């Protein structure tokens, strides 16, 4: 089966350094290096479209620009690229969200994917007027998705739930195609909701053994619901012609971290209610001593950034090897990013994707034939870094 790759639109700002913050942590000053204008984000989208990414993820939260509005504008300057729009069910009524998605599909030619984010930080949720606790938010998400999916199927929906109530809800025009639903979460109730409603379950980049456990968990829950779920992974990437060059770039990014900012951000992230964030923090425990937690899997990003905190680092061939290792576990889609996002889209698109095409595991979405192949030999040195025991 062909792998699918998505890129990321940094609607909180971009930089040659890591832009930290998110998940309740304040953004680092590097967010202002390349402001998230439509013009700049459009450049990233055009690059992602050209090299063969399927879609681009846009985040949601108080720390970034609105994903719906931003991608709707950028879609008018792209032709094929889809947009994985993150949104929070508690902020939009389900009938309106279903209608918005339907409109988006018609106006973009079917280029919407939906990333449903329940919301893990109560403080931020309250700022938007949402005062439910975390478990109640997941219950609401389930009710929300029940209504939305039935509306997309052309039903007239009546529901009186714990948190969602609609009467005679219907859409004048259903979306075509129906947007796939991407969903993540590591708590028990998150798995239950994913099993019932998600098309793609997303996990952050952890060592393979932990990823395998999570896949087996969600797959088992989905089977009990009589459903199948695809699996995707959210990662950063630093890929270069040689391993030495890739690790030199990781070292450069790490050297730009202000110790005081790291301490402040780690303290903020430690207060997160997100189980996924807790798992990310456990990979490095706030220390920069042993950040290569598995061959080519680097936890340095998580020192200053909430959410996805790991990166694949290495030569193009090494990055291919790690992708295939995760693919063997059941990961079919990868949502990637790198600093800065414009340049890193080309590094991955021109260095890694052709190698996957050569193995018959990737095809450019705009063509019926594999992309041009690259045959240059690649160094496989690891730069002498110690790998932490798992």
PDB file of C-alpha atoms in Angstrom, residues 184-350:
ATOM      1  CA  UNK A 184      -5.833  11.691  18.334  1.00  0.00           C
ATOM      2  CA  UNK A 185      -5.711  11.125  22.061  1.00  0.00           C
ATOM      3  CA  UNK A 186      -3.979   8.761  24.462  1.00  0.00           C
ATOM      4  CA  UNK A 187      -6.429   8.596  27.367  1.00  0.00           C
ATOM      5  CA  UNK A 188      -8.870   5.648  27.650  1.00  0.00           C
ATOM      6  CA  UNK A 189     -11.910   7.705  26.678  1.00  0.00           C
ATOM      7  CA  UNK A 190     -10.045   9.103  23.655  1.00  0.00           C
ATOM      8  CA  UNK A 191      -9.526   5.579  22.360  1.00  0.00           C
ATOM      9  CA  UNK A 192     -13.218   4.849  22.747  1.00  0.00           C
ATOM     10  CA  UNK A 193     -14.222   7.907  20.718  1.00  0.00           C
ATOM     11  CA  UNK A 194     -11.598   7.200  18.048  1.00  0.00           C
ATOM     12  CA  UNK A 195     -12.825   3.634  17.658  1.00  0.00           C
ATOM     13  CA  UNK A 196     -16.395   4.820  17.016  1.00  0.00           C
ATOM     14  CA  UNK A 197     -15.840   7.822  14.760  1.00  0.00           C
ATOM     15  CA  UNK A 198     -12.300   8.270  13.428  1.00  0.00           C
ATOM     16  CA  UNK A 199     -11.161   7.351   9.948  1.00  0.00           C
ATOM     17  CA  UNK A 200      -7.498   7.955  10.844  1.00  0.00           C
ATOM     18  CA  UNK A 201      -6.087   7.730  14.350  1.00  0.00           C
ATOM     19  CA  UNK A 202      -3.077  10.031  14.789  1.00  0.00           C
ATOM     20  CA  UNK A 203      -0.311   9.465  17.307  1.00  0.00           C
ATOM     21  CA  UNK A 204       2.744  11.553  18.093  1.00  0.00           C
ATOM     22  CA  UNK A 205       6.153  10.096  17.316  1.00  0.00           C
ATOM     23  CA  UNK A 206       7.210   7.645  20.012  1.00  0.00           C
ATOM     24  CA  UNK A 207       9.635   4.688  19.843  1.00  0.00           C
ATOM     25  CA  UNK A 208       8.226   1.793  17.800  1.00  0.00           C
ATOM     26  CA  UNK A 209       7.370  -0.426  20.761  1.00  0.00           C
ATOM     27  CA  UNK A 210       5.125   2.270  22.241  1.00  0.00           C
ATOM     28  CA  UNK A 211       3.549   2.997  18.874  1.00  0.00           C
ATOM     29  CA  UNK A 212       2.821  -0.708  18.363  1.00  0.00           C
ATOM     30  CA  UNK A 213       1.028  -0.854  21.714  1.00  0.00           C
ATOM     31  CA  UNK A 214      -1.109   2.153  20.846  1.00  0.00           C
ATOM     32  CA  UNK A 215      -2.036   0.760  17.427  1.00  0.00           C
ATOM     33  CA  UNK A 216      -3.050  -2.571  18.938  1.00  0.00           C
ATOM     34  CA  UNK A 217      -5.143  -0.761  21.562  1.00  0.00           C
ATOM     35  CA  UNK A 218      -7.102   1.383  19.106  1.00  0.00           C
ATOM     36  CA  UNK A 219      -7.403  -1.388  16.538  1.00  0.00           C
ATOM     37  CA  UNK A 220      -8.909  -3.689  19.164  1.00  0.00           C
ATOM     38  CA  UNK A 221     -11.410  -1.035  20.265  1.00  0.00           C
ATOM     39  CA  UNK A 222     -12.412  -0.396  16.651  1.00  0.00           C
ATOM     40  CA  UNK A 223     -12.922  -4.103  15.980  1.00  0.00           C
ATOM     41  CA  UNK A 224     -15.384  -4.239  18.874  1.00  0.00           C
ATOM     42  CA  UNK A 225     -17.323  -1.467  17.106  1.00  0.00           C
ATOM     43  CA  UNK A 226     -17.254  -3.398  13.834  1.00  0.00           C
ATOM     44  CA  UNK A 227     -14.990  -0.766  12.271  1.00  0.00           C
ATOM     45  CA  UNK A 228     -11.480  -0.452  10.869  1.00  0.00           C
ATOM     46  CA  UNK A 229      -9.290   2.583  11.490  1.00  0.00           C
ATOM     47  CA  UNK A 230      -6.211   3.716   9.589  1.00  0.00           C
ATOM     48  CA  UNK A 231      -3.193   4.994  11.511  1.00  0.00           C
ATOM     49  CA  UNK A 232      -1.033   8.076  11.096  1.00  0.00           C
ATOM     50  CA  UNK A 233       1.909   9.677  12.895  1.00  0.00           C
ATOM     51  CA  UNK A 234       2.761  13.314  13.614  1.00  0.00           C
ATOM     52  CA  UNK A 235       6.510  14.032  13.548  1.00  0.00           C
ATOM     53  CA  UNK A 236       9.099  16.668  12.762  1.00  0.00           C
ATOM     54  CA  UNK A 237      11.919  15.803  10.376  1.00  0.00           C
ATOM     55  CA  UNK A 238      15.538  16.812   9.746  1.00  0.00           C
ATOM     56  CA  UNK A 239      16.808  14.932   6.706  1.00  0.00           C
ATOM     57  CA  UNK A 240      20.015  15.693   4.825  1.00  0.00           C
ATOM     58  CA  UNK A 241      22.370  14.132   2.274  1.00  0.00           C
ATOM     59  CA  UNK A 242      24.481  12.738   5.138  1.00  0.00           C
ATOM     60  CA  UNK A 243      23.767  11.777   8.712  1.00  0.00           C
ATOM     61  CA  UNK A 244      26.485  14.150   9.889  1.00  0.00           C
ATOM     62  CA  UNK A 245      24.783  17.098   8.209  1.00  0.00           C
ATOM     63  CA  UNK A 246      21.400  16.180   9.695  1.00  0.00           C
ATOM     64  CA  UNK A 247      22.737  15.871  13.245  1.00  0.00           C
ATOM     65  CA  UNK A 248      24.687  19.099  12.824  1.00  0.00           C
ATOM     66  CA  UNK A 249      21.390  20.815  12.079  1.00  0.00           C
ATOM     67  CA  UNK A 250      19.778  19.210  15.148  1.00  0.00           C
ATOM     68  CA  UNK A 251      22.717  20.448  17.240  1.00  0.00           C
ATOM     69  CA  UNK A 252      22.306  23.941  15.792  1.00  0.00           C
ATOM     70  CA  UNK A 253      18.620  23.995  16.729  1.00  0.00           C
ATOM     71  CA  UNK A 254      19.412  22.720  20.217  1.00  0.00           C
ATOM     72  CA  UNK A 255      22.081  25.375  20.726  1.00  0.00           C
ATOM     73  CA  UNK A 256      19.452  28.040  20.121  1.00  0.00           C
ATOM     74  CA  UNK A 257      17.330  26.958  23.108  1.00  0.00           C
ATOM     75  CA  UNK A 258      17.445  29.450  25.966  1.00  0.00           C
ATOM     76  CA  UNK A 259      17.775  27.402  29.213  1.00  0.00           C
ATOM     77  CA  UNK A 260      15.416  29.784  31.014  1.00  0.00           C
ATOM     78  CA  UNK A 261      12.813  29.367  28.262  1.00  0.00           C
ATOM     79  CA  UNK A 262      13.205  25.583  28.392  1.00  0.00           C
ATOM     80  CA  UNK A 263      12.609  25.573  32.144  1.00  0.00           C
ATOM     81  CA  UNK A 264       9.565  27.827  31.840  1.00  0.00           C
ATOM     82  CA  UNK A 265       8.020  25.844  28.994  1.00  0.00           C
ATOM     83  CA  UNK A 266       8.672  22.504  30.693  1.00  0.00           C
ATOM     84  CA  UNK A 267       7.012  23.742  33.874  1.00  0.00           C
ATOM     85  CA  UNK A 268       4.006  24.874  31.855  1.00  0.00           C
ATOM     86  CA  UNK A 269       3.745  21.627  29.908  1.00  0.00           C
ATOM     87  CA  UNK A 270       4.013  19.604  33.123  1.00  0.00           C
ATOM     88  CA  UNK A 271       0.646  21.105  34.128  1.00  0.00           C
ATOM     89  CA  UNK A 272      -1.010  19.824  30.962  1.00  0.00           C
ATOM     90  CA  UNK A 273      -4.015  17.524  31.323  1.00  0.00           C
ATOM     91  CA  UNK A 274      -3.112  15.771  28.072  1.00  0.00           C
ATOM     92  CA  UNK A 275      -2.011  12.150  28.401  1.00  0.00           C
ATOM     93  CA  UNK A 276      -0.236  12.456  25.064  1.00  0.00           C
ATOM     94  CA  UNK A 277       1.698  15.466  26.346  1.00  0.00           C
ATOM     95  CA  UNK A 278       2.689  13.527  29.456  1.00  0.00           C
ATOM     96  CA  UNK A 279       4.070  10.772  27.225  1.00  0.00           C
ATOM     97  CA  UNK A 280       6.027  13.307  25.203  1.00  0.00           C
ATOM     98  CA  UNK A 281       7.588  14.801  28.351  1.00  0.00           C
ATOM     99  CA  UNK A 282       8.557  11.362  29.612  1.00  0.00           C
ATOM    100  CA  UNK A 283      10.758  10.854  26.537  1.00  0.00           C
ATOM    101  CA  UNK A 284      13.290  13.449  27.710  1.00  0.00           C
ATOM    102  CA  UNK A 285      12.238  14.475  31.248  1.00  0.00           C
ATOM    103  CA  UNK A 286      13.287  18.033  30.529  1.00  0.00           C
ATOM    104  CA  UNK A 287      16.937  17.088  30.019  1.00  0.00           C
ATOM    105  CA  UNK A 288      19.063  17.525  26.889  1.00  0.00           C
ATOM    106  CA  UNK A 289      21.520  14.784  27.892  1.00  0.00           C
ATOM    107  CA  UNK A 290      20.145  11.860  25.888  1.00  0.00           C
ATOM    108  CA  UNK A 291      17.735  13.066  23.270  1.00  0.00           C
ATOM    109  CA  UNK A 292      18.167  10.324  20.676  1.00  0.00           C
ATOM    110  CA  UNK A 293      15.624   8.023  22.291  1.00  0.00           C
ATOM    111  CA  UNK A 294      15.676   5.485  19.453  1.00  0.00           C
ATOM    112  CA  UNK A 295      17.865   5.348  16.349  1.00  0.00           C
ATOM    113  CA  UNK A 296      17.168   8.552  14.377  1.00  0.00           C
ATOM    114  CA  UNK A 297      14.319   9.575  16.716  1.00  0.00           C
ATOM    115  CA  UNK A 298      15.224  12.825  18.485  1.00  0.00           C
ATOM    116  CA  UNK A 299      13.182  14.287  21.361  1.00  0.00           C
ATOM    117  CA  UNK A 300      14.817  17.729  21.304  1.00  0.00           C
ATOM    118  CA  UNK A 301      11.858  19.601  19.817  1.00  0.00           C
ATOM    119  CA  UNK A 302       9.786  18.716  22.878  1.00  0.00           C
ATOM    120  CA  UNK A 303      12.059  20.732  25.147  1.00  0.00           C
ATOM    121  CA  UNK A 304      10.444  23.952  23.908  1.00  0.00           C
ATOM    122  CA  UNK A 305       7.335  22.903  21.987  1.00  0.00           C
ATOM    123  CA  UNK A 306       4.092  21.417  23.210  1.00  0.00           C
ATOM    124  CA  UNK A 307       2.379  18.657  21.277  1.00  0.00           C
ATOM    125  CA  UNK A 308       4.469  16.713  18.792  1.00  0.00           C
ATOM    126  CA  UNK A 309       7.978  16.858  20.245  1.00  0.00           C
ATOM    127  CA  UNK A 310      10.044  14.317  18.315  1.00  0.00           C
ATOM    128  CA  UNK A 311      11.850  14.425  14.983  1.00  0.00           C
ATOM    129  CA  UNK A 312      13.300  11.915  12.569  1.00  0.00           C
ATOM    130  CA  UNK A 313      16.940  12.932  12.136  1.00  0.00           C
ATOM    131  CA  UNK A 314      19.391  11.385   9.724  1.00  0.00           C
ATOM    132  CA  UNK A 315      20.435  10.826   6.148  1.00  0.00           C
ATOM    133  CA  UNK A 316      17.674  10.407   3.601  1.00  0.00           C
ATOM    134  CA  UNK A 317      18.172   6.640   3.605  1.00  0.00           C
ATOM    135  CA  UNK A 318      18.081   6.468   7.407  1.00  0.00           C
ATOM    136  CA  UNK A 319      14.852   8.467   7.498  1.00  0.00           C
ATOM    137  CA  UNK A 320      13.401   6.087   4.895  1.00  0.00           C
ATOM    138  CA  UNK A 321      14.383   3.137   7.092  1.00  0.00           C
ATOM    139  CA  UNK A 322      12.611   4.592  10.127  1.00  0.00           C
ATOM    140  CA  UNK A 323       9.497   5.402   8.098  1.00  0.00           C
ATOM    141  CA  UNK A 324       9.385   1.832   6.855  1.00  0.00           C
ATOM    142  CA  UNK A 325       9.827   0.526  10.386  1.00  0.00           C
ATOM    143  CA  UNK A 326       6.758   2.476  11.481  1.00  0.00           C
ATOM    144  CA  UNK A 327       4.930   1.412   8.327  1.00  0.00           C
ATOM    145  CA  UNK A 328       5.555  -2.236   9.247  1.00  0.00           C
ATOM    146  CA  UNK A 329       3.696  -1.553  12.503  1.00  0.00           C
ATOM    147  CA  UNK A 330       0.653  -0.227  10.622  1.00  0.00           C
ATOM    148  CA  UNK A 331       1.334   3.501  10.128  1.00  0.00           C
ATOM    149  CA  UNK A 332       0.056   4.526   6.679  1.00  0.00           C
ATOM    150  CA  UNK A 333       0.129   8.330   6.917  1.00  0.00           C
ATOM    151  CA  UNK A 334       2.757  10.738   8.209  1.00  0.00           C
ATOM    152  CA  UNK A 335       2.119  14.374   9.153  1.00  0.00           C
ATOM    153  CA  UNK A 336       5.514  16.058   9.080  1.00  0.00           C
ATOM    154  CA  UNK A 337       7.073  19.448   9.720  1.00  0.00           C
ATOM    155  CA  UNK A 338      10.489  21.063  10.086  1.00  0.00           C
ATOM    156  CA  UNK A 339      12.165  24.418  10.724  1.00  0.00           C
ATOM    157  CA  UNK A 340      11.891  26.401   8.602  1.00  0.00           C
ATOM    158  CA  UNK A 341       8.897  24.769   6.960  1.00  0.00           C
ATOM    159  CA  UNK A 342       9.537  26.119   3.478  1.00  0.00           C
ATOM    160  CA  UNK A 343      13.070  24.779   3.149  1.00  0.00           C
ATOM    161  CA  UNK A 344      12.442  21.534   5.021  1.00  0.00           C
ATOM    162  CA  UNK A 345       9.538  20.674   2.704  1.00  0.00           C
ATOM    163  CA  UNK A 346      12.060  20.562  -0.140  1.00  0.00           C
ATOM    164  CA  UNK A 347      14.671  18.606   1.841  1.00  0.00           C
ATOM    165  CA  UNK A 348      12.129  15.848   2.535  1.00  0.00           C
ATOM    166  CA  UNK A 349      10.334  16.062  -0.788  1.00  0.00           C
ATOM    167  CA  UNK A 350      13.483  15.896  -2.869  1.00  0.00           C
TER     168      UNK A 350
END
